[in-house]
Amino acid sequence: MNVWLAIAVTAAGCYLIKLLGLAVPAGALERPVVRRLAALLPVALLAALTALQTFEGAGGSLTVDARAAGLAAAAGALLLRAPFLAVIGAAVVVTAGVRALGG
């Protein structure tokens, strides 16, 4: 498949998805279930992406390495109600430290 054809099909698909979102009636978006889903869905997707990027190894196997230690440090900082930059900093420092120690 030509690369430019793939780009054009992807762009058209993205445009159609956006257009579909605009075509939804406003009344359907005001329902309490839809509002709750719209609030919780990004959190669930981000959690799934974080878990996938942290624990998936080569070939789809489960891998526990320095990334898991960084995630644990971030979770601990969150439990201590640290500011967002401190949470990220803790994850980075712990991940780098474990990697430097050979983990």
Coordinates of N, CA and C in Angstrom, one line a residue:
M1 N 0.8 -1.2 0.0 CA 0.0 0.0 0.0 C 0.9 1.2 0.0
N2 N 0.6 2.2 -0.8 CA 1.3 3.4 -0.9 C 1.2 4.2 0.4
V3 N 2.3 4.8 0.8 CA 2.3 5.5 2.1 C 1.3 6.7 2.0
W4 N 1.2 7.4 0.9 CA 0.4 8.5 0.8 C -1.1 8.1 0.7
L5 N -1.4 7.0 0.2 CA -2.8 6.4 0.2 C -3.2 6.1 1.7
A6 N -2.3 5.5 2.4 CA -2.5 5.3 3.8 C -2.7 6.5 4.6
I7 N -2.0 7.6 4.3 CA -2.1 8.9 5.0 C -3.5 9.5 4.7
A8 N -3.9 9.4 3.4 CA -5.2 10.0 3.0 C -6.3 9.2 3.6
V9 N -6.2 7.9 3.7 CA -7.3 7.1 4.3 C -7.4 7.4 5.8
T10 N -6.3 7.5 6.4 CA -6.3 7.8 7.9 C -6.9 9.2 8.1
A11 N -6.5 10.2 7.3 CA -7.0 11.5 7.4 C -8.5 11.6 7.2
A12 N -9.0 10.9 6.2 CA -10.4 10.8 5.9 C -11.2 10.1 7.1
G13 N -10.6 9.1 7.6 CA -11.2 8.4 8.7 C -11.3 9.3 10.0
C14 N -10.2 10.0 10.3 CA -10.2 10.9 11.4 C -11.3 12.0 11.2
Y15 N -11.4 12.5 10.0 CA -12.4 13.6 9.7 C -13.8 13.0 9.9
L16 N -14.0 11.8 9.4 CA -15.4 11.2 9.6 C -15.7 10.9 11.0
I17 N -14.8 10.5 11.8 CA -15.0 10.3 13.2 C -15.4 11.7 13.9
K18 N -14.6 12.7 13.6 CA -15.0 14.0 14.1 C -16.3 14.5 13.7
L19 N -16.7 14.3 12.4 CA -18.0 14.6 11.9 C -19.1 13.8 12.6
L20 N -18.8 12.6 12.9 CA -19.8 11.8 13.6 C -20.1 12.3 15.0
G21 N -19.0 12.8 15.7 CA -19.2 13.3 17.0 C -20.0 14.6 17.0
L22 N -19.9 15.4 15.9 CA -20.7 16.6 15.8 C -22.1 16.3 15.5
A23 N -22.4 15.1 14.9 CA -23.7 14.8 14.5 C -24.6 14.2 15.6
V24 N -24.0 13.9 16.8 CA -24.7 13.4 17.9 C -25.6 14.5 18.5
P25 N -26.9 14.2 18.7 CA -27.8 15.2 19.2 C -27.4 15.7 20.6
A26 N -27.6 17.0 20.9 CA -27.1 17.5 22.2 C -27.9 16.8 23.4
G27 N -29.1 16.4 23.2 CA -29.9 15.8 24.2 C -29.2 14.5 24.7
A28 N -28.6 13.7 23.7 CA -28.0 12.5 24.1 C -26.7 12.7 24.9
L29 N -26.1 13.8 24.7 CA -24.8 14.1 25.5 C -25.1 14.7 26.9
E30 N -26.3 15.1 27.2 CA -26.7 15.6 28.5 C -27.2 14.5 29.5
R31 N -27.3 13.3 29.0 CA -27.7 12.2 29.9 C -26.7 12.0 31.0
P32 N -27.1 11.7 32.2 CA -26.1 11.5 33.3 C -25.1 10.4 33.1
V33 N -25.6 9.3 32.4 CA -24.7 8.2 32.2 C -23.6 8.6 31.2
V34 N -24.0 9.3 30.2 CA -23.0 9.7 29.2 C -22.0 10.7 29.8
R35 N -22.5 11.6 30.7 CA -21.6 12.6 31.3 C -20.6 11.8 32.2
R36 N -21.1 10.8 33.0 CA -20.2 10.1 33.9 C -19.2 9.3 33.1
L37 N -19.6 8.7 32.0 CA -18.7 7.9 31.1 C -17.7 8.8 30.5
A38 N -18.1 10.0 30.1 CA -17.1 10.9 29.5 C -16.1 11.4 30.5
A39 N -16.5 11.4 31.8 CA -15.5 11.9 32.9 C -14.6 10.7 33.2
L40 N -15.0 9.5 33.2 CA -14.2 8.4 33.7 C -13.4 7.7 32.6
L41 N -13.8 7.8 31.4 CA -13.2 7.0 30.3 C -11.7 7.5 30.1
P42 N -11.4 8.8 30.1 CA -10.0 9.1 29.9 C -9.1 8.6 31.0
V43 N -9.6 8.5 32.3 CA -8.8 8.0 33.4 C -8.5 6.5 33.2
A44 N -9.5 5.8 32.8 CA -9.4 4.3 32.5 C -8.4 4.1 31.4
L45 N -8.5 4.8 30.3 CA -7.6 4.6 29.2 C -6.2 5.0 29.5
L46 N -6.0 6.0 30.3 CA -4.6 6.4 30.7 C -4.0 5.3 31.7
A47 N -4.9 4.7 32.6 CA -4.4 3.7 33.4 C -4.0 2.4 32.6
A48 N -4.8 2.1 31.6 CA -4.5 0.9 30.8 C -3.3 1.1 30.0
L49 N -3.1 2.3 29.5 CA -1.9 2.6 28.7 C -0.6 2.6 29.6
T50 N -0.8 3.1 30.8 CA 0.4 3.1 31.7 C 0.7 1.6 32.1
A51 N -0.3 0.8 32.4 CA 0.0 -0.6 32.7 C 0.6 -1.3 31.5
L52 N 0.1 -1.1 30.3 CA 0.7 -1.8 29.2 C 2.1 -1.4 28.9
Q53 N 2.4 -0.1 29.0 CA 3.8 0.4 28.7 C 4.7 0.0 29.8
T54 N 4.2 -0.2 31.0 CA 5.1 -0.6 32.1 C 5.4 -2.1 32.2
F55 N 4.4 -2.9 31.9 CA 4.6 -4.3 32.2 C 4.7 -5.2 31.0
E56 N 4.5 -4.7 29.7 CA 4.6 -5.6 28.6 C 6.0 -5.6 28.1
G57 N 6.5 -6.8 27.9 CA 7.8 -7.0 27.4 C 7.8 -7.5 25.9
A58 N 8.9 -8.0 25.4 CA 9.0 -8.5 24.1 C 8.1 -9.7 23.9
G59 N 7.3 -9.7 22.8 CA 6.5 -10.8 22.5 C 5.2 -10.9 23.3
G60 N 4.9 -9.8 24.0 CA 3.6 -9.8 24.8 C 3.7 -10.4 26.1
S61 N 5.0 -10.7 26.6 CA 5.1 -11.3 27.9 C 5.1 -10.3 29.0
L62 N 4.9 -10.8 30.2 CA 4.9 -9.9 31.4 C 6.3 -9.7 31.8
T63 N 6.7 -8.4 31.9 CA 8.0 -8.0 32.3 C 8.0 -7.1 33.5
V64 N 8.8 -7.4 34.5 CA 8.9 -6.4 35.7 C 10.3 -6.0 35.7
D65 N 10.5 -4.7 35.5 CA 11.9 -4.1 35.4 C 11.9 -2.8 36.1
A66 N 12.8 -1.9 35.8 CA 12.9 -0.6 36.4 C 11.7 0.3 36.3
R67 N 10.9 0.1 35.2 CA 9.7 0.9 35.0 C 8.7 0.6 36.1
A68 N 8.6 -0.7 36.5 CA 7.7 -1.0 37.6 C 8.1 -0.3 38.9
A69 N 9.4 -0.2 39.2 CA 9.8 0.5 40.4 C 9.5 1.9 40.3
G70 N 9.6 2.5 39.1 CA 9.3 3.9 38.9 C 7.8 4.2 39.1
L71 N 7.0 3.2 38.6 CA 5.5 3.3 38.8 C 5.1 3.2 40.3
A72 N 5.8 2.3 41.0 CA 5.6 2.1 42.4 C 5.9 3.4 43.2
A73 N 7.0 4.0 42.8 CA 7.4 5.3 43.4 C 6.4 6.4 43.2
A74 N 5.9 6.4 41.9 CA 4.9 7.4 41.6 C 3.6 7.2 42.4
A75 N 3.2 5.9 42.5 CA 2.0 5.6 43.3 C 2.2 6.0 44.8
G76 N 3.4 5.8 45.3 CA 3.7 6.2 46.7 C 3.7 7.7 46.9
A77 N 4.2 8.4 45.9 CA 4.2 9.9 46.0 C 2.7 10.4 45.9
L78 N 1.9 9.7 45.1 CA 0.5 10.1 45.0 C -0.2 9.8 46.3
L79 N 0.1 8.7 46.9 CA -0.5 8.4 48.2 C -0.2 9.5 49.3
L80 N 1.0 10.0 49.2 CA 1.5 11.1 50.1 C 1.0 12.5 49.7
R81 N 0.2 12.5 48.6 CA -0.4 13.7 48.1 C 0.6 14.7 47.6
A82 N 1.7 14.2 47.0 CA 2.7 15.1 46.5 C 2.2 15.8 45.2
P83 N 2.8 17.0 44.9 CA 2.4 17.7 43.7 C 2.8 16.9 42.5
F84 N 2.1 17.2 41.3 CA 2.3 16.4 40.1 C 3.8 16.3 39.7
L85 N 4.5 17.4 39.7 CA 5.9 17.4 39.3 C 6.7 16.6 40.2
A86 N 6.4 16.5 41.5 CA 7.1 15.7 42.5 C 6.9 14.2 42.2
V87 N 5.7 13.9 41.8 CA 5.3 12.5 41.4 C 6.1 12.1 40.2
I88 N 6.2 12.9 39.2 CA 7.0 12.6 38.0 C 8.5 12.5 38.4
G89 N 8.9 13.4 39.2 CA 10.3 13.4 39.6 C 10.7 12.2 40.3
A90 N 9.8 11.7 41.2 CA 10.1 10.5 42.0 C 10.2 9.3 41.1
A91 N 9.3 9.2 40.1 CA 9.3 8.1 39.2 C 10.5 8.1 38.3
V92 N 11.0 9.3 37.9 CA 12.2 9.4 37.1 C 13.4 9.0 37.8
V93 N 13.5 9.5 39.1 CA 14.7 9.3 39.9 C 14.8 7.8 40.2
V94 N 13.7 7.2 40.6 CA 13.7 5.8 41.0 C 14.0 4.9 39.8
T95 N 13.4 5.2 38.7 CA 13.6 4.4 37.5 C 15.1 4.5 37.1
A96 N 15.6 5.7 37.1 CA 17.0 5.9 36.7 C 18.0 5.2 37.7
G97 N 17.6 5.3 39.0 CA 18.5 4.6 40.0 C 18.5 3.1 39.8
V98 N 17.3 2.5 39.6 CA 17.3 1.1 39.4 C 18.0 0.7 38.1
R99 N 17.9 1.4 37.1 CA 18.6 1.1 35.8 C 20.1 1.3 36.0
A100 N 20.5 2.3 36.8 CA 22.0 2.5 37.1 C 22.6 1.4 37.9
L101 N 21.7 0.8 38.8 CA 22.2 -0.3 39.6 C 22.2 -1.7 38.8
G102 N 21.7 -1.6 37.6 CA 21.7 -2.9 36.8 C 20.4 -3.6 36.7
G103 N 19.3 -2.9 37.1 CA 18.0 -3.6 37.1 C 17.2 -3.4 35.9

